[in-house]
mmJSON file of the N, C-alpha and C atoms, coordinates in Angstrom:
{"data_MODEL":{"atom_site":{
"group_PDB":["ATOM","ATOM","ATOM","ATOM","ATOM","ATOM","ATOM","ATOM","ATOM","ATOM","ATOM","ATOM","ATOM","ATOM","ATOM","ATOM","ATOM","ATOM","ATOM","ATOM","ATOM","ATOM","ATOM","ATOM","ATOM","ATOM","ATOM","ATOM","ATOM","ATOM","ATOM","ATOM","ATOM","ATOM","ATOM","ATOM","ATOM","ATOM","ATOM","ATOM","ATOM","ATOM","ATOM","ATOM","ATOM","ATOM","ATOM","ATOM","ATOM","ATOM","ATOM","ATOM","ATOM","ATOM","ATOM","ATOM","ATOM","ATOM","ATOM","ATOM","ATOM","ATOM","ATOM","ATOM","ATOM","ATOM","ATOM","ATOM","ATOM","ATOM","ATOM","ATOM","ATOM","ATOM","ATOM","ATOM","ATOM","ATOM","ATOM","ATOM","ATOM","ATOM","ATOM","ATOM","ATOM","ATOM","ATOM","ATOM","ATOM","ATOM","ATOM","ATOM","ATOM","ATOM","ATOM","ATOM","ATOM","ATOM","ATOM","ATOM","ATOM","ATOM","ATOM","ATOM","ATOM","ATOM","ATOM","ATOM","ATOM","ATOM","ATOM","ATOM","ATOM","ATOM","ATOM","ATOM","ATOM","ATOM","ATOM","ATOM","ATOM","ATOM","ATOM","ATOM","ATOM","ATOM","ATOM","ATOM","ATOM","ATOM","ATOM","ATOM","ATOM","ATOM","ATOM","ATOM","ATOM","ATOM","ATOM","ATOM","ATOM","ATOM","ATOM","ATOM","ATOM","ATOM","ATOM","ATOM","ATOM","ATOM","ATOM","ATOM","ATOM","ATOM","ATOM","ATOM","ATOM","ATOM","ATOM","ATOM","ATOM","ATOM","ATOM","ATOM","ATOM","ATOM","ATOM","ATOM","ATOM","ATOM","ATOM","ATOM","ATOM","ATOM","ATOM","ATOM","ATOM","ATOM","ATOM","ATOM","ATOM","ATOM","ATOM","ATOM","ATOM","ATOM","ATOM","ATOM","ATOM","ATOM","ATOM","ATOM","ATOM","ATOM","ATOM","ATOM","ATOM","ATOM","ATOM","ATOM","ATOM","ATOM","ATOM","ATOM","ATOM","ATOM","ATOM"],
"id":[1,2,3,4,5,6,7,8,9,10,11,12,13,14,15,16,17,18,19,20,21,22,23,24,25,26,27,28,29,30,31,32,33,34,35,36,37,38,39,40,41,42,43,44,45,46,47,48,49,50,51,52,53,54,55,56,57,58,59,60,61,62,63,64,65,66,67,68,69,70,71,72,73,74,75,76,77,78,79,80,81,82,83,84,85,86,87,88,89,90,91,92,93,94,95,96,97,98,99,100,101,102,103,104,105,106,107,108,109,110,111,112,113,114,115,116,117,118,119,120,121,122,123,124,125,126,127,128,129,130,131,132,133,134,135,136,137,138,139,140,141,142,143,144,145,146,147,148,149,150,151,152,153,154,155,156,157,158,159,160,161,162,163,164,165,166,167,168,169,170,171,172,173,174,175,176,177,178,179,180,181,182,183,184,185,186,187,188,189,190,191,192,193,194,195,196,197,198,199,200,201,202,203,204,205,206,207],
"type_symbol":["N","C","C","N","C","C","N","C","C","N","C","C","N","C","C","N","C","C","N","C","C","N","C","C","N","C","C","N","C","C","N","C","C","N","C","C","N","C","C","N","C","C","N","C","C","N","C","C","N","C","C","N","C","C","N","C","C","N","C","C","N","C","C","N","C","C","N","C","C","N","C","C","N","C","C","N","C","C","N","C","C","N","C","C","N","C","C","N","C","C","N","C","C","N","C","C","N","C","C","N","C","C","N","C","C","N","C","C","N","C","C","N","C","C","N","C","C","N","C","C","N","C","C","N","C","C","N","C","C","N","C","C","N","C","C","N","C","C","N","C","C","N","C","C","N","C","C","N","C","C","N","C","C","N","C","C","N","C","C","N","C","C","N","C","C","N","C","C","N","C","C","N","C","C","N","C","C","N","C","C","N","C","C","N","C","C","N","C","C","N","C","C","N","C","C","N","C","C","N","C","C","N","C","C","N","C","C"],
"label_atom_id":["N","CA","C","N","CA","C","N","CA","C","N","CA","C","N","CA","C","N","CA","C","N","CA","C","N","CA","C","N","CA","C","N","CA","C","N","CA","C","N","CA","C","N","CA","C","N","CA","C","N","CA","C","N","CA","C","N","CA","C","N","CA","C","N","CA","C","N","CA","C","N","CA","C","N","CA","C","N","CA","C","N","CA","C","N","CA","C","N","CA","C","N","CA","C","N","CA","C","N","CA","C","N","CA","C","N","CA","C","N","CA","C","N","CA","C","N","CA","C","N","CA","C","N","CA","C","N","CA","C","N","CA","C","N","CA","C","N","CA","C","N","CA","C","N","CA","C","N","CA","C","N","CA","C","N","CA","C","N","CA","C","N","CA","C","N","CA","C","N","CA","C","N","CA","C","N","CA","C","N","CA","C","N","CA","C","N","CA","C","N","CA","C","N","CA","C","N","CA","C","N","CA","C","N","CA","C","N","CA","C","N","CA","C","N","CA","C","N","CA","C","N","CA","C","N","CA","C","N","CA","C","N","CA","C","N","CA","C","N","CA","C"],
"label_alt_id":[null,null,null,null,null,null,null,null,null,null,null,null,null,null,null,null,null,null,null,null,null,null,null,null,null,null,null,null,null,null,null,null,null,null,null,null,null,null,null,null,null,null,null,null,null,null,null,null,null,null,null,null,null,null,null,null,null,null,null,null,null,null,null,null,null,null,null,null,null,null,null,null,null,null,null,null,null,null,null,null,null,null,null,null,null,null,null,null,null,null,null,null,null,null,null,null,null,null,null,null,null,null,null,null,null,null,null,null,null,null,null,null,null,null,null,null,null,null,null,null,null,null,null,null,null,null,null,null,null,null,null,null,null,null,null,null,null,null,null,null,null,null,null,null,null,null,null,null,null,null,null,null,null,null,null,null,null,null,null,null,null,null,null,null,null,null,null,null,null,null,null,null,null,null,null,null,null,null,null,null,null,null,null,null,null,null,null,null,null,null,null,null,null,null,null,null,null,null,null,null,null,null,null,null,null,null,null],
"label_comp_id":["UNK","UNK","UNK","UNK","UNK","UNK","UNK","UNK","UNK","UNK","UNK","UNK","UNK","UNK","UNK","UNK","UNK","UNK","UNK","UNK","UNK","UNK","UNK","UNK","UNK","UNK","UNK","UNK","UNK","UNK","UNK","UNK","UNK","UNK","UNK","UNK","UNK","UNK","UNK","UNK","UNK","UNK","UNK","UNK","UNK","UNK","UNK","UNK","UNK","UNK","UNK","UNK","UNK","UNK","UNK","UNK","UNK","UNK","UNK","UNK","UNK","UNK","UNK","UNK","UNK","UNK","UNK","UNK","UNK","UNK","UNK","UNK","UNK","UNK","UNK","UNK","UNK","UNK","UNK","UNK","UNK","UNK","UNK","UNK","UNK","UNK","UNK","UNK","UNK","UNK","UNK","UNK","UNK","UNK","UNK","UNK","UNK","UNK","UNK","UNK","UNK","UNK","UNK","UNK","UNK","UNK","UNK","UNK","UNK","UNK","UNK","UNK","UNK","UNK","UNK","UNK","UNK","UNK","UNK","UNK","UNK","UNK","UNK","UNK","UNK","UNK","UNK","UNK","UNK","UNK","UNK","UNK","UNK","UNK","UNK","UNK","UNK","UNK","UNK","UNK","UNK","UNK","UNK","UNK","UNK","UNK","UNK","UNK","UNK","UNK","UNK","UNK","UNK","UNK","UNK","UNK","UNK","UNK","UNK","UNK","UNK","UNK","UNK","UNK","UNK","UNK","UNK","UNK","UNK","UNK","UNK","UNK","UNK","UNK","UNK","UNK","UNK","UNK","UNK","UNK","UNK","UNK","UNK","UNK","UNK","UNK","UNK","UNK","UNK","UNK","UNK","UNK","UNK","UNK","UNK","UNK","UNK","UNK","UNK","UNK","UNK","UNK","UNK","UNK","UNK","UNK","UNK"],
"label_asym_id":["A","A","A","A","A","A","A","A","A","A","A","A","A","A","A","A","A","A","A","A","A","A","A","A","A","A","A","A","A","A","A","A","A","A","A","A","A","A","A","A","A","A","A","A","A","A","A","A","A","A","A","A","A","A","A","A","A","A","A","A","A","A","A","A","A","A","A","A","A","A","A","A","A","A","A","A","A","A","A","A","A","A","A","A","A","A","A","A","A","A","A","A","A","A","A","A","A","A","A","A","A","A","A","A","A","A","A","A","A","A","A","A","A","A","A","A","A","A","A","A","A","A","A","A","A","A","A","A","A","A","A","A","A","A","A","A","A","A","A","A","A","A","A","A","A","A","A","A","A","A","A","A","A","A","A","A","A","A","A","A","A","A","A","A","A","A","A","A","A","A","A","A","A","A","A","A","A","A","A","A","A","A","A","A","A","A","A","A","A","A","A","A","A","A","A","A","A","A","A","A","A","A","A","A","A","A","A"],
"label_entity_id":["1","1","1","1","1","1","1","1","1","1","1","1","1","1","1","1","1","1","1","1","1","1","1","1","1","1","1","1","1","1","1","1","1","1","1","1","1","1","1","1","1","1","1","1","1","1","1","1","1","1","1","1","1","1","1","1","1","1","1","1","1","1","1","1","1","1","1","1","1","1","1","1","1","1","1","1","1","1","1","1","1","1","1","1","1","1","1","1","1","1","1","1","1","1","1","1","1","1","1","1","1","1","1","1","1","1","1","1","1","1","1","1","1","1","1","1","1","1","1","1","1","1","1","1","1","1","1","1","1","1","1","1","1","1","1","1","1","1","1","1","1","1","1","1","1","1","1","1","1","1","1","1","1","1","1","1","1","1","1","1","1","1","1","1","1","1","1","1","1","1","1","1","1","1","1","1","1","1","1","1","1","1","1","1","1","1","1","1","1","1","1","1","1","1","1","1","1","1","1","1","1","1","1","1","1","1","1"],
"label_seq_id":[1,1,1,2,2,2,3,3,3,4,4,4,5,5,5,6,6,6,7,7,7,8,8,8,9,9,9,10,10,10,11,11,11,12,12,12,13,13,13,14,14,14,15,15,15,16,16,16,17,17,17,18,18,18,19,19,19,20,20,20,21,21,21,22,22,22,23,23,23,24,24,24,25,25,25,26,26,26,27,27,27,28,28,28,29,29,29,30,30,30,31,31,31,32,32,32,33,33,33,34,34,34,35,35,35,36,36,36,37,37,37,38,38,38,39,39,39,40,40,40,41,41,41,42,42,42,43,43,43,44,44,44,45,45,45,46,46,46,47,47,47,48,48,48,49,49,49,50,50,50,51,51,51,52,52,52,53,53,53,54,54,54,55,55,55,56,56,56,57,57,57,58,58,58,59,59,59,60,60,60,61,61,61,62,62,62,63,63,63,64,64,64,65,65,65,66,66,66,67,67,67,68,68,68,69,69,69],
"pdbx_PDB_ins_code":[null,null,null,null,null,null,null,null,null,null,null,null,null,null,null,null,null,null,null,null,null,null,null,null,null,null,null,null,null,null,null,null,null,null,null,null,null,null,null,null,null,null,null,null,null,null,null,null,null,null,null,null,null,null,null,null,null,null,null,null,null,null,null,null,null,null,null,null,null,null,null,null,null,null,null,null,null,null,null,null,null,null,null,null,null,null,null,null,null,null,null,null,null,null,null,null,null,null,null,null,null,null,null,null,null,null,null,null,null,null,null,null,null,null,null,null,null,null,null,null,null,null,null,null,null,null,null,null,null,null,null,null,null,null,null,null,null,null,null,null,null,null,null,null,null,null,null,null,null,null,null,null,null,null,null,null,null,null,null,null,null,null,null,null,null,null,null,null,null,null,null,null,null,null,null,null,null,null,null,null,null,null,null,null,null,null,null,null,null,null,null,null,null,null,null,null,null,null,null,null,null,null,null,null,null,null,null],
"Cartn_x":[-89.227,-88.105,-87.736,-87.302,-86.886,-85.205,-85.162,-83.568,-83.278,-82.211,-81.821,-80.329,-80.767,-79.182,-78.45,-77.362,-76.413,-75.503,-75.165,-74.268,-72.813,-72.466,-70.63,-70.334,-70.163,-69.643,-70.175,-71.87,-72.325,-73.488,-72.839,-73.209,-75.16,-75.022,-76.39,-78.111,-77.341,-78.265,-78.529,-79.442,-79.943,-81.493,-81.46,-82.799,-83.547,-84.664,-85.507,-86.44,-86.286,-86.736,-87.966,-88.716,-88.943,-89.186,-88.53,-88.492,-89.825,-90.202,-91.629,-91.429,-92.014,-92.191,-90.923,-90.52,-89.707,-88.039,-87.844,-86.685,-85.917,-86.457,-86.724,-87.242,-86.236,-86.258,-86.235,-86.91,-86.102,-86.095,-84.88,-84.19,-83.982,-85.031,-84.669,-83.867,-83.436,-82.479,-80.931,-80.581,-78.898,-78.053,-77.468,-76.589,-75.507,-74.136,-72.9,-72.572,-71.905,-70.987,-71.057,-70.584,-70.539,-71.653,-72.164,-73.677,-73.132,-73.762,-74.103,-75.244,-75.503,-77.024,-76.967,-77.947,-78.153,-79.357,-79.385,-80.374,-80.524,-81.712,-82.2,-80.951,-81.169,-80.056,-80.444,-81.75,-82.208,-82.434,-81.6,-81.262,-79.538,-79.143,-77.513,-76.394,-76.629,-76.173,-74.908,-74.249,-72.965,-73.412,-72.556,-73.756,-72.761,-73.311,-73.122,-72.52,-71.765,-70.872,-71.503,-71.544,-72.242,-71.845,-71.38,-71.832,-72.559,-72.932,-73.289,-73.14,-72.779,-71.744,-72.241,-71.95,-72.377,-72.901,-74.374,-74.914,-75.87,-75.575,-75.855,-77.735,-77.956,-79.899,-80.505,-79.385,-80.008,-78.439,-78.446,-77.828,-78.015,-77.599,-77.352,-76.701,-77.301,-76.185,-76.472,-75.702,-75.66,-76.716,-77.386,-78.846,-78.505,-78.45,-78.76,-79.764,-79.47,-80.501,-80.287,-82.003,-81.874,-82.885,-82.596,-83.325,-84.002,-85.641,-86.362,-86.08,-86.386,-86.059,-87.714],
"Cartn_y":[-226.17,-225.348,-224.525,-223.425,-222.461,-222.513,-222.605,-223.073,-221.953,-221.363,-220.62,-221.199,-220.59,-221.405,-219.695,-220.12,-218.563,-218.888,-218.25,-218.34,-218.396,-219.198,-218.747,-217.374,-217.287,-216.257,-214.885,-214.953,-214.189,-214.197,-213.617,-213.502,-212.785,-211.941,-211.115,-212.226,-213.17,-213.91,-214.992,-215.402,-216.527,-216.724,-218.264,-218.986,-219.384,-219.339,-219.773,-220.348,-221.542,-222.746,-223.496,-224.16,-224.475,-226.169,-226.626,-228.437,-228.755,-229.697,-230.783,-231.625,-232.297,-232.803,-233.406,-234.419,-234.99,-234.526,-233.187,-232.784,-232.57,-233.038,-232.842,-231.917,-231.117,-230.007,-229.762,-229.072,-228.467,-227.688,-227.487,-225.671,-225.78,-225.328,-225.67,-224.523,-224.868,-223.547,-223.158,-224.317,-224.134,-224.007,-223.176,-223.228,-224.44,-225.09,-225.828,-224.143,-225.08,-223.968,-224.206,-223.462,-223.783,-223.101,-223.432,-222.467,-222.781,-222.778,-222.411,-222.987,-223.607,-224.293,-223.232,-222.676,-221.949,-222.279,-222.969,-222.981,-222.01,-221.98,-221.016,-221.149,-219.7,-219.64,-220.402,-220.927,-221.971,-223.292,-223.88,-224.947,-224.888,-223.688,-223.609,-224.714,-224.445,-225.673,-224.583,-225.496,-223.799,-223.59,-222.788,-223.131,-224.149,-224.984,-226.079,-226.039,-226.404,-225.869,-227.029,-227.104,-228.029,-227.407,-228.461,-227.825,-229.153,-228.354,-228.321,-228.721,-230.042,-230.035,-230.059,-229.837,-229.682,-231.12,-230.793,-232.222,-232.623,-232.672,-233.539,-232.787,-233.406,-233.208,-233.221,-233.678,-233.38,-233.693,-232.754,-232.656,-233.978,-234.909,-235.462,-235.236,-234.606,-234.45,-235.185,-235.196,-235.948,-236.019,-237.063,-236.906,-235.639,-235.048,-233.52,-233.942,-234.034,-234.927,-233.907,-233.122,-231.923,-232.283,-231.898,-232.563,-231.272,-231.436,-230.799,-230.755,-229.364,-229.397,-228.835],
"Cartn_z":[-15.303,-14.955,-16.188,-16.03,-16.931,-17.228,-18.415,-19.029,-20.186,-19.957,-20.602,-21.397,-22.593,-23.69,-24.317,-23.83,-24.518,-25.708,-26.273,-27.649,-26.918,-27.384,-26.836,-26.863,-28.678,-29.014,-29.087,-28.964,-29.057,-28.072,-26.932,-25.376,-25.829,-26.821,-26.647,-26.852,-28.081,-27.93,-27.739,-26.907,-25.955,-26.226,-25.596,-25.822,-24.812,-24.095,-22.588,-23.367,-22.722,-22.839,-21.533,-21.54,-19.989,-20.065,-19.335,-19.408,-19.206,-19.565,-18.552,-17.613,-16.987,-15.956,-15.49,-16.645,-16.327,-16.768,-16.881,-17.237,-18.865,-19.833,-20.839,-21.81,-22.636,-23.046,-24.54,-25.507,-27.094,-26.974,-27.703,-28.404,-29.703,-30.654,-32.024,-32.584,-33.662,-34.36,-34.254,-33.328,-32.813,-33.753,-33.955,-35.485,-34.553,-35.416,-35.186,-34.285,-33.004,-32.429,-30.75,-29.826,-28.365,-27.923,-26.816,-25.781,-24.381,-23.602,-22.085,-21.629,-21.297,-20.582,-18.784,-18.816,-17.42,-16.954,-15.54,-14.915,-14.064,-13.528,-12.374,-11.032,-10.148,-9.202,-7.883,-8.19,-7.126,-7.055,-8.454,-8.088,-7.73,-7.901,-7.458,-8.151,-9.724,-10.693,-11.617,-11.394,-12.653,-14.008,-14.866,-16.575,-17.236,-17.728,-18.417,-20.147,-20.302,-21.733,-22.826,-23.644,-24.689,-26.461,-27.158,-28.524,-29.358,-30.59,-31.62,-32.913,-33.548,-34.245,-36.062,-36.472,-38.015,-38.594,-39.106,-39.076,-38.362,-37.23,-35.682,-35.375,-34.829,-34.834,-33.271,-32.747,-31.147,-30.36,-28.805,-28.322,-26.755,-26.592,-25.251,-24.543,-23.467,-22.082,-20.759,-19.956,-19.189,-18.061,-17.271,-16.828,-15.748,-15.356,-13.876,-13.179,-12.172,-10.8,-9.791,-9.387,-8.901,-7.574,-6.155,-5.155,-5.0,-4.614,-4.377,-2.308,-1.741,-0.522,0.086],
"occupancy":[1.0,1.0,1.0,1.0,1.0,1.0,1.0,1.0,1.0,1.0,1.0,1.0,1.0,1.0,1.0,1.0,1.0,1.0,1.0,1.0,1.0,1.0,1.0,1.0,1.0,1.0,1.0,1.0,1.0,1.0,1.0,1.0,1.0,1.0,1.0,1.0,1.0,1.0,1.0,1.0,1.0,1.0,1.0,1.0,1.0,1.0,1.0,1.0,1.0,1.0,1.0,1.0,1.0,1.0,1.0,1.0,1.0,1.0,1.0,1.0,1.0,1.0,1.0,1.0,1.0,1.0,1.0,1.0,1.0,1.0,1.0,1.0,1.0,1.0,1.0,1.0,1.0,1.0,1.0,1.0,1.0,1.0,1.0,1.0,1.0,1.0,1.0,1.0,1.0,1.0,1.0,1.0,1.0,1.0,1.0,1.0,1.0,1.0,1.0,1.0,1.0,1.0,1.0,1.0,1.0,1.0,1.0,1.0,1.0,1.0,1.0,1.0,1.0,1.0,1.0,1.0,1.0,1.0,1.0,1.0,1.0,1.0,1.0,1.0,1.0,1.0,1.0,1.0,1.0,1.0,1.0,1.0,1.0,1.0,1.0,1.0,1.0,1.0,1.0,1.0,1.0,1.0,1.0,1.0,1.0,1.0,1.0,1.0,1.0,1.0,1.0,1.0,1.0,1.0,1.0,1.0,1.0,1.0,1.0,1.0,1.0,1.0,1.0,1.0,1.0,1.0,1.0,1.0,1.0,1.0,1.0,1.0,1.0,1.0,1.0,1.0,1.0,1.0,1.0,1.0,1.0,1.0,1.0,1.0,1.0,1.0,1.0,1.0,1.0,1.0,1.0,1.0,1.0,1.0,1.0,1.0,1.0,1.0,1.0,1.0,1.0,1.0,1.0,1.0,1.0,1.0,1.0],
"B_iso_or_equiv":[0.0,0.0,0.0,0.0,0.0,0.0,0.0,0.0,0.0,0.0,0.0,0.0,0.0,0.0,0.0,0.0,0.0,0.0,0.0,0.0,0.0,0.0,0.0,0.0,0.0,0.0,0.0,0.0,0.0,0.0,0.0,0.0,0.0,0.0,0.0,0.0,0.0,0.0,0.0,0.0,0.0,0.0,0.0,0.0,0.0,0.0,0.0,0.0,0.0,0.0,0.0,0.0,0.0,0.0,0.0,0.0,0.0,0.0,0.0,0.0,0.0,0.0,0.0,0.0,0.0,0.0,0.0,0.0,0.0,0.0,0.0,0.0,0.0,0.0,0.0,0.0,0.0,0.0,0.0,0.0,0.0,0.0,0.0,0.0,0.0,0.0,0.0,0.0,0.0,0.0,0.0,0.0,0.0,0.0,0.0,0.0,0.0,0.0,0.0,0.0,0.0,0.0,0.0,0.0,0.0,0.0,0.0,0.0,0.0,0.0,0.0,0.0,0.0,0.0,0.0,0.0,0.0,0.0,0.0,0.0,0.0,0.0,0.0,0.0,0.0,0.0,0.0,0.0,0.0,0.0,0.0,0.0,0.0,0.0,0.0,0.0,0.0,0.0,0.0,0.0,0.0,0.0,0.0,0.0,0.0,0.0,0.0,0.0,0.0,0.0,0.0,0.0,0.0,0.0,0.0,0.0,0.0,0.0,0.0,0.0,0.0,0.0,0.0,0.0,0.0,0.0,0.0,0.0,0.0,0.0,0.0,0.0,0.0,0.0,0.0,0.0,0.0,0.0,0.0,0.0,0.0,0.0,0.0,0.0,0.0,0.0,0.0,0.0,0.0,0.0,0.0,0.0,0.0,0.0,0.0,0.0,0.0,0.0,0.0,0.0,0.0,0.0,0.0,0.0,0.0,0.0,0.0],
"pdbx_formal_charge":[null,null,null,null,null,null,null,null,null,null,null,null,null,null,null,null,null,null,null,null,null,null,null,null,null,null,null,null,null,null,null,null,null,null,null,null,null,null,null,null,null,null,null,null,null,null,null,null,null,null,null,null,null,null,null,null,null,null,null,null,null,null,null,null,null,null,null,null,null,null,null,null,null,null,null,null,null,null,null,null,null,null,null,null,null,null,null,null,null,null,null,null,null,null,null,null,null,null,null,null,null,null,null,null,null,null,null,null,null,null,null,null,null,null,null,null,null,null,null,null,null,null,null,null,null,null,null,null,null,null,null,null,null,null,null,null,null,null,null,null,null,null,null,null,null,null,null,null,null,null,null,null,null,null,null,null,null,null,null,null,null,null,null,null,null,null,null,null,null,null,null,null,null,null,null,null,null,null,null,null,null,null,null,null,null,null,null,null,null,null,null,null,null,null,null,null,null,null,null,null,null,null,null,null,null,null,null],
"auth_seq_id":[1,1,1,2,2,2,3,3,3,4,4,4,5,5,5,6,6,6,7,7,7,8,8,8,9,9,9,10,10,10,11,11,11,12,12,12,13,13,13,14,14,14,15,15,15,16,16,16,17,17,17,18,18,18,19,19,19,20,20,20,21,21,21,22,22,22,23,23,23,24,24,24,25,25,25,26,26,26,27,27,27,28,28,28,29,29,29,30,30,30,31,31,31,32,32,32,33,33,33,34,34,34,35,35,35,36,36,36,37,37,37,38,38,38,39,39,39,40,40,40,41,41,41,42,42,42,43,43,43,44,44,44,45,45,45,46,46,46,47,47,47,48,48,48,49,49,49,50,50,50,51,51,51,52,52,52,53,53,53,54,54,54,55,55,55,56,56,56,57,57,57,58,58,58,59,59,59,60,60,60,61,61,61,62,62,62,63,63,63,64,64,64,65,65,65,66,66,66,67,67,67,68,68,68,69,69,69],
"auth_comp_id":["UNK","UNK","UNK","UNK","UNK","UNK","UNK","UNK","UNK","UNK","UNK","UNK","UNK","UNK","UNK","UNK","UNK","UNK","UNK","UNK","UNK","UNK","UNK","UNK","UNK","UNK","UNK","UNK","UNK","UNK","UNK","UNK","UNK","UNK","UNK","UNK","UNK","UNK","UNK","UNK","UNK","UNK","UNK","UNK","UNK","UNK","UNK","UNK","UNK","UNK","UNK","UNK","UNK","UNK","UNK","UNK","UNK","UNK","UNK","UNK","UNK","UNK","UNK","UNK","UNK","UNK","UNK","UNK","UNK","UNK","UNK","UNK","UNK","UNK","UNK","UNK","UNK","UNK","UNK","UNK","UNK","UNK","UNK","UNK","UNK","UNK","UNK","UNK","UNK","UNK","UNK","UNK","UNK","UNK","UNK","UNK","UNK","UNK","UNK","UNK","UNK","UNK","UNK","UNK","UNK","UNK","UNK","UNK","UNK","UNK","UNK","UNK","UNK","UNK","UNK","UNK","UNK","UNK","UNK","UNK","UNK","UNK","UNK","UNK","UNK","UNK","UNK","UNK","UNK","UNK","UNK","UNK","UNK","UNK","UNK","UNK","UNK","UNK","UNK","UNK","UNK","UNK","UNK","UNK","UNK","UNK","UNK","UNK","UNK","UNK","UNK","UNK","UNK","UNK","UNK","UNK","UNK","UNK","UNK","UNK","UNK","UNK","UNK","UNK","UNK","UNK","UNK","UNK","UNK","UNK","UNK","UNK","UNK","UNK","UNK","UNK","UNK","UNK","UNK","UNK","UNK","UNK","UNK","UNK","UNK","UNK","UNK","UNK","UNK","UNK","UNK","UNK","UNK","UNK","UNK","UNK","UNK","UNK","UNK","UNK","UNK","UNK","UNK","UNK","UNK","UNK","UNK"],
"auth_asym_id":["A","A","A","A","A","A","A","A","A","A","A","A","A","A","A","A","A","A","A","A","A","A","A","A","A","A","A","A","A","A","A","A","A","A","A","A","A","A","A","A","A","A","A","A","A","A","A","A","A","A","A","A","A","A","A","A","A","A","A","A","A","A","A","A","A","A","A","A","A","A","A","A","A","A","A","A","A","A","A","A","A","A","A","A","A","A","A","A","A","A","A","A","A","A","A","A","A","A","A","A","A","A","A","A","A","A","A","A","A","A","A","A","A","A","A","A","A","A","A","A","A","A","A","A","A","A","A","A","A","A","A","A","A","A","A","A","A","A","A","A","A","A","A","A","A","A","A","A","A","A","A","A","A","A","A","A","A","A","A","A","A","A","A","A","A","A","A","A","A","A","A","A","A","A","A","A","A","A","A","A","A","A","A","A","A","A","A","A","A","A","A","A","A","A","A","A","A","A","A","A","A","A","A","A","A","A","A"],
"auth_atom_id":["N","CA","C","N","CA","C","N","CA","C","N","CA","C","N","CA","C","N","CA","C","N","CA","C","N","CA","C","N","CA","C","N","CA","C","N","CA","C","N","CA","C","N","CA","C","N","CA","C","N","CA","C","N","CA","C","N","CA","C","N","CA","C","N","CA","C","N","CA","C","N","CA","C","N","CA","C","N","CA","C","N","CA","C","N","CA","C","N","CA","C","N","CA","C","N","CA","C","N","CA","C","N","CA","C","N","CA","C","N","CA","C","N","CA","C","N","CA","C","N","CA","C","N","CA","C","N","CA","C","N","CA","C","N","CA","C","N","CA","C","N","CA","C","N","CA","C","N","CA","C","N","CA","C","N","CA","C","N","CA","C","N","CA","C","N","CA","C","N","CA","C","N","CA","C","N","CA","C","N","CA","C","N","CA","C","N","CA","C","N","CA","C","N","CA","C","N","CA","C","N","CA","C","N","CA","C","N","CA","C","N","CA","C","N","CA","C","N","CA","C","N","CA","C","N","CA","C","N","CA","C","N","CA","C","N","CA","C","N","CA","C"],
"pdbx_PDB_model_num":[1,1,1,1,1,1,1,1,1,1,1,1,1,1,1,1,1,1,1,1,1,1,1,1,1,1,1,1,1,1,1,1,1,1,1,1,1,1,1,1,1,1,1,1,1,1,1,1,1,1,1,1,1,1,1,1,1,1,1,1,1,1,1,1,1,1,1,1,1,1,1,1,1,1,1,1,1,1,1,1,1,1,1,1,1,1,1,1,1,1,1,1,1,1,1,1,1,1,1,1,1,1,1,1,1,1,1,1,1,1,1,1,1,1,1,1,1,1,1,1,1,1,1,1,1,1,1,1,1,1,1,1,1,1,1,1,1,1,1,1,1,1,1,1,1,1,1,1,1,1,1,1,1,1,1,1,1,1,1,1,1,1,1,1,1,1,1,1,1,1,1,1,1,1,1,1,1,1,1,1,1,1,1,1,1,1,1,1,1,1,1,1,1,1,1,1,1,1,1,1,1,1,1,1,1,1,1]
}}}
């Protein structure tokens, strides 16, 4: 799946990403600060708010369980 990450503050730049099999993703380079997690408009998912925090080396979010139709 194709995952797109936006800057809070700075809407212009963003990151596309594409998970593997099992949903599992990197985005290296995140400065400390807020993003946007956007999925595709066909899994019909809202964008997802997340930050960054000074220090910190990976982001955990919560599992997203997406039904195939």
């Amino acid at each position: 799946m194709s995952i797109d990450i936006y800057d809070e503050h700075n809407p212009s730049y963003s990151e596309s990403v594409i998970s593997g099999e099992e949903g599992l993703f990197l985005c290296d380079g995140l400065y400390p600060g807020g993003y946007f997690l956007d999925l595709p408009a066909s899994v019909d998912t809202p964008k997802t708010y997340f930050t960054v925090k000074r220090g910190q080396s990976s982001v955990t979010m919560a599992n997203l369980v997406f039904r195939k139709e």
